Amino acid sequence: DSGVTQTPKHLITATGQRVTLRCSPRSGDLSVYWYQQSLDQGLQFLIQYYNGEERAKGNILERFSAQQFPDLHSELNLSSLELGDSALYFCASSVRPSLGADTQYFGPGTRLTVL
Amino acid sequence: ELKVEQNPLFLSMQEGKNYTIYCNYSTTSDRLYWYRQDPGKSLESLFVLLSNGAVKQEGRLMASLDTKARLSTLHITAAVHDLSATYFCAPRRGSEKLVFGKGTKLTVNP
């Protein structure tokens, strides 16, 4: 158990819908990262937050957005869902991006299925 | 843009044998991470390599880093079935994002 929690574990929804994925980082970690894992694209970095502020953006679609709240939990919002958005979405957390080893610890993931 | 290549992508080996997984990356990085993922599960951190020549060992796994050659290796000694998983390397430069390789799916057969 990494200490990172994600809810829900599974999500099944229809095309065109909107969903919210939630992540709570490890105690003491200020940075949160979101990743998408699919068979064809592999593990793709989406976005990073540090202490409530957006720090870096990766291959995140405009239909997707995220935020980190004052209590440091984060939410990833996916809207106008398409079949191709079906994937495993991971949240990871670390203490601080440039501090030493700064290992990212991954949560259990949310498996999203869009029908 | 940083590109990462892992070789091989699929590896089937017998218990008791040794093998090495290679991770090549395209631009200078100051840290490299190895993760393990079991099917349908999350990623588990194995090693963080922080400098040129760094070597870390845990059980039957040993990772090394050559920053000049932009190469990291993950060596498996006397493989056992429990090591069957997908292994990812991910170099990182400063506070930039992790860039993951495609992963090496290891199957250890009895």
Short mmCIF file of C-alpha atoms in Angstrom, two decimals:
data_model
loop_
_atom_site.label_atom_id
_atom_site.label_comp_id
_atom_site.label_asym_id
_atom_site.label_seq_id
_atom_site.Cartn_x
_atom_site.Cartn_y
_atom_site.Cartn_z
CA ASP A 1 0.00 0.00 0.00
CA SER A 2 1.61 3.23 -1.21
CA GLY A 3 -0.52 5.50 0.97
CA VAL A 4 -2.09 7.18 -2.08
CA THR A 5 -5.83 6.60 -2.34
CA GLN A 6 -8.02 6.91 -5.40
CA THR A 7 -11.76 6.68 -5.82
CA PRO A 8 -13.66 5.16 -7.43
CA LYS A 9 -11.84 1.96 -8.36
CA HIS A 10 -14.04 1.31 -11.35
CA LEU A 11 -16.23 3.62 -13.38
CA ILE A 12 -18.47 2.66 -16.28
CA THR A 13 -20.17 5.43 -18.17
CA ALA A 14 -21.46 6.39 -21.60
CA THR A 15 -20.01 8.53 -24.35
CA GLY A 16 -20.63 12.22 -23.90
CA GLN A 17 -20.79 12.02 -20.12
CA ARG A 18 -18.62 13.69 -17.52
CA VAL A 19 -16.84 12.01 -14.62
CA THR A 20 -14.66 13.07 -11.70
CA LEU A 21 -11.78 11.00 -10.36
CA ARG A 22 -10.48 11.71 -6.90
CA CYS A 23 -7.04 11.29 -5.38
CA SER A 24 -5.66 11.76 -1.87
CA PRO A 25 -1.87 11.94 -1.71
CA ARG A 26 0.36 10.38 0.92
CA SER A 27 0.54 12.27 4.16
CA GLY A 28 3.12 15.02 3.80
CA ASP A 29 3.32 14.92 0.01
CA LEU A 30 2.69 18.25 -1.66
CA SER A 31 2.86 17.21 -5.29
CA VAL A 32 0.21 15.27 -7.18
CA TYR A 33 0.54 13.82 -10.67
CA TRP A 34 -2.07 12.29 -12.96
CA TYR A 35 -1.29 9.61 -15.53
CA GLN A 36 -3.31 7.73 -18.11
CA GLN A 37 -2.43 4.15 -19.00
CA SER A 38 -3.84 2.48 -22.08
CA LEU A 39 -2.72 -0.41 -24.23
CA ASP A 40 -1.97 1.71 -27.27
CA GLN A 41 -0.49 4.81 -25.62
CA GLY A 42 1.26 3.27 -22.64
CA LEU A 43 1.76 5.42 -19.54
CA GLN A 44 1.20 9.07 -20.34
CA PHE A 45 1.73 11.97 -17.98
CA LEU A 46 -1.28 14.27 -17.89
CA ILE A 47 -0.74 17.01 -15.33
CA GLN A 48 1.05 17.88 -12.11
CA TYR A 49 0.07 20.06 -9.17
CA TYR A 50 2.27 21.29 -6.39
CA ASN A 51 0.74 22.72 -3.25
CA GLY A 52 -2.41 23.76 -5.03
CA GLU A 53 -0.87 25.19 -8.18
CA GLU A 54 -0.52 23.67 -11.60
CA ARG A 55 3.14 22.86 -12.15
CA ALA A 56 3.39 20.99 -15.44
CA LYS A 57 1.16 19.82 -18.22
CA GLY A 58 1.61 16.81 -20.41
CA ASN A 59 -0.60 15.22 -23.02
CA ILE A 60 -3.84 16.34 -21.42
CA LEU A 61 -6.82 16.91 -23.67
CA GLU A 62 -8.79 20.14 -23.47
CA ARG A 63 -11.82 18.07 -22.39
CA PHE A 64 -9.88 17.11 -19.27
CA SER A 65 -9.13 19.36 -16.33
CA ALA A 66 -7.79 18.95 -12.84
CA GLN A 67 -7.30 20.84 -9.62
CA GLN A 68 -5.65 20.42 -6.26
CA PHE A 69 -7.53 21.64 -3.23
CA PRO A 70 -6.21 23.29 -0.04
CA ASP A 71 -6.27 19.95 1.77
CA LEU A 72 -4.02 18.68 -1.08
CA HIS A 73 -6.44 16.15 -2.51
CA SER A 74 -6.86 16.36 -6.25
CA GLU A 75 -9.61 15.76 -8.74
CA LEU A 76 -9.39 14.95 -12.44
CA ASN A 77 -12.45 15.90 -14.45
CA LEU A 78 -13.08 14.19 -17.77
CA SER A 79 -15.89 15.54 -19.94
CA SER A 80 -17.50 14.76 -23.29
CA LEU A 81 -16.16 11.27 -22.88
CA GLU A 82 -15.22 9.23 -25.93
CA LEU A 83 -14.62 5.52 -26.32
CA GLY A 84 -10.89 6.20 -26.56
CA ASP A 85 -10.84 7.67 -23.06
CA SER A 86 -11.28 4.19 -21.62
CA ALA A 87 -8.10 3.58 -19.65
CA LEU A 88 -6.55 3.22 -16.23
CA TYR A 89 -6.03 6.58 -14.58
CA PHE A 90 -3.36 6.77 -11.92
CA CYS A 91 -2.61 9.42 -9.41
CA ALA A 92 0.85 9.63 -7.89
CA SER A 93 2.27 11.83 -5.18
CA SER A 94 5.69 12.95 -4.04
CA VAL A 95 7.13 15.28 -1.47
CA ARG A 96 8.48 17.94 -3.80
CA PRO A 97 9.43 17.76 -7.49
CA SER A 98 13.10 18.65 -7.30
CA LEU A 99 13.98 17.37 -3.87
CA GLY A 100 16.46 14.50 -3.89
CA ALA A 101 15.13 11.19 -5.08
CA ASP A 102 11.56 12.49 -5.00
CA THR A 103 10.04 9.11 -5.77
CA GLN A 104 6.49 9.22 -7.07
CA TYR A 105 4.20 6.82 -5.24
CA PHE A 106 1.27 5.58 -7.26
CA GLY A 107 -2.29 5.01 -6.16
CA PRO A 108 -4.31 1.91 -7.06
CA GLY A 109 -5.85 3.60 -10.09
CA THR A 110 -9.34 4.15 -11.44
CA ARG A 111 -10.38 1.98 -14.34
CA LEU A 112 -12.64 4.00 -16.62
CA THR A 113 -14.77 2.23 -19.20
CA VAL A 114 -16.68 4.36 -21.69
CA LEU A 115 -19.45 2.51 -23.54
CA GLU B 1 11.76 15.80 -26.09
CA LEU B 2 12.99 12.93 -23.94
CA LYS B 3 12.46 9.54 -25.54
CA VAL B 4 12.84 6.22 -23.73
CA GLU B 5 13.41 2.84 -25.27
CA GLN B 6 13.25 -0.41 -23.34
CA ASN B 7 14.53 -3.71 -24.62
CA PRO B 8 13.21 -6.28 -24.82
CA LEU B 9 9.49 -5.51 -24.64
CA PHE B 10 8.66 -9.14 -23.92
CA LEU B 11 10.84 -11.57 -22.05
CA SER B 12 10.07 -15.16 -21.29
CA MET B 13 12.62 -16.91 -19.15
CA GLN B 14 13.03 -20.02 -17.09
CA GLU B 15 13.33 -20.05 -13.36
CA GLY B 16 16.93 -19.95 -12.23
CA LYS B 17 18.20 -18.07 -15.27
CA ASN B 18 19.75 -14.60 -15.44
CA TYR B 19 18.76 -11.80 -17.78
CA THR B 20 19.12 -8.06 -18.29
CA ILE B 21 16.56 -5.45 -19.32
CA TYR B 22 17.93 -2.35 -21.04
CA CYS B 23 16.65 1.20 -20.84
CA ASN B 24 18.06 3.77 -23.26
CA TYR B 25 17.04 7.42 -23.19
CA SER B 26 17.65 10.25 -25.59
CA THR B 27 18.65 13.32 -23.54
CA THR B 28 20.57 14.07 -20.37
CA SER B 29 18.73 13.08 -17.23
CA ASP B 30 19.88 13.25 -13.62
CA ARG B 31 17.65 10.57 -12.15
CA LEU B 32 16.21 7.32 -13.30
CA TYR B 33 13.43 5.29 -11.75
CA TRP B 34 12.45 1.66 -12.10
CA TYR B 35 8.91 0.55 -11.37
CA ARG B 36 7.16 -2.80 -11.33
CA GLN B 37 3.53 -3.35 -12.31
CA ASP B 38 1.53 -6.54 -11.81
CA PRO B 39 -1.41 -7.10 -14.21
CA GLY B 40 -4.28 -4.73 -13.44
CA LYS B 41 -2.41 -3.27 -10.48
CA SER B 42 -0.61 -0.09 -9.61
CA LEU B 43 3.05 0.78 -10.11
CA GLU B 44 5.45 -0.08 -7.33
CA SER B 45 8.70 1.82 -6.97
CA LEU B 46 11.76 -0.43 -7.14
CA PHE B 47 14.80 1.78 -7.49
CA VAL B 48 15.87 5.39 -7.83
CA LEU B 49 19.28 5.93 -9.40
CA LEU B 50 20.66 9.38 -8.72
CA SER B 51 24.11 9.55 -10.26
CA ASN B 52 26.41 8.15 -12.88
CA GLY B 53 27.63 4.72 -11.86
CA ALA B 54 24.90 4.25 -9.28
CA VAL B 55 24.06 0.63 -8.54
CA LYS B 56 21.23 -0.56 -6.35
CA GLN B 57 20.24 -4.09 -5.44
CA GLU B 58 17.15 -5.57 -3.86
CA GLY B 59 16.87 -9.32 -3.71
CA ARG B 60 17.30 -10.79 -7.18
CA LEU B 61 17.12 -7.41 -8.92
CA MET B 62 20.02 -5.07 -9.51
CA ALA B 63 19.77 -1.73 -11.32
CA SER B 64 22.59 0.43 -12.64
CA LEU B 65 22.92 3.77 -14.35
CA ASP B 66 25.41 5.08 -16.90
CA THR B 67 24.47 8.71 -17.55
CA LYS B 68 27.19 9.17 -20.17
CA ALA B 69 25.82 6.32 -22.26
CA ARG B 70 22.24 7.30 -21.31
CA LEU B 71 21.65 3.71 -20.33
CA SER B 72 20.20 1.93 -17.34
CA THR B 73 20.02 -1.80 -16.84
CA LEU B 74 17.89 -4.00 -14.65
CA HIS B 75 19.57 -7.33 -14.05
CA ILE B 76 17.63 -10.33 -12.87
CA THR B 77 19.54 -13.08 -11.08
CA ALA B 78 18.20 -16.63 -10.74
CA ALA B 79 14.68 -15.64 -11.71
CA VAL B 80 11.70 -16.94 -9.78
CA HIS B 81 8.03 -16.97 -10.76
CA ASP B 82 7.20 -14.12 -8.36
CA LEU B 83 9.25 -11.76 -10.50
CA SER B 84 6.76 -12.10 -13.37
CA ALA B 85 5.47 -8.55 -13.97
CA THR B 86 5.96 -5.58 -16.26
CA TYR B 87 8.99 -3.42 -15.50
CA PHE B 88 9.15 0.25 -16.46
CA CYS B 89 12.08 2.62 -16.48
CA ALA B 90 11.54 6.37 -16.30
CA PRO B 91 14.32 8.95 -16.56
CA ARG B 92 13.83 12.42 -15.23
CA ARG B 93 15.64 15.73 -15.59
CA GLY B 94 15.36 18.13 -12.67
CA SER B 95 11.74 18.67 -11.79
CA GLU B 96 10.47 17.78 -15.24
CA LYS B 97 7.95 15.04 -15.77
CA LEU B 98 8.75 11.35 -15.64
CA VAL B 99 8.84 9.81 -19.10
CA PHE B 100 8.08 6.11 -19.02
CA GLY B 101 9.33 3.46 -21.38
CA LYS B 102 6.82 1.07 -22.92
CA GLY B 103 7.66 -1.51 -20.29
CA THR B 104 9.18 -4.98 -20.39
CA LYS B 105 6.74 -7.76 -19.73
CA LEU B 106 8.61 -10.49 -17.91
CA THR B 107 7.26 -14.01 -17.64
CA VAL B 108 9.19 -16.49 -15.55
CA ASN B 109 8.31 -20.09 -16.33
CA PRO B 110 8.90 -23.02 -13.98
#
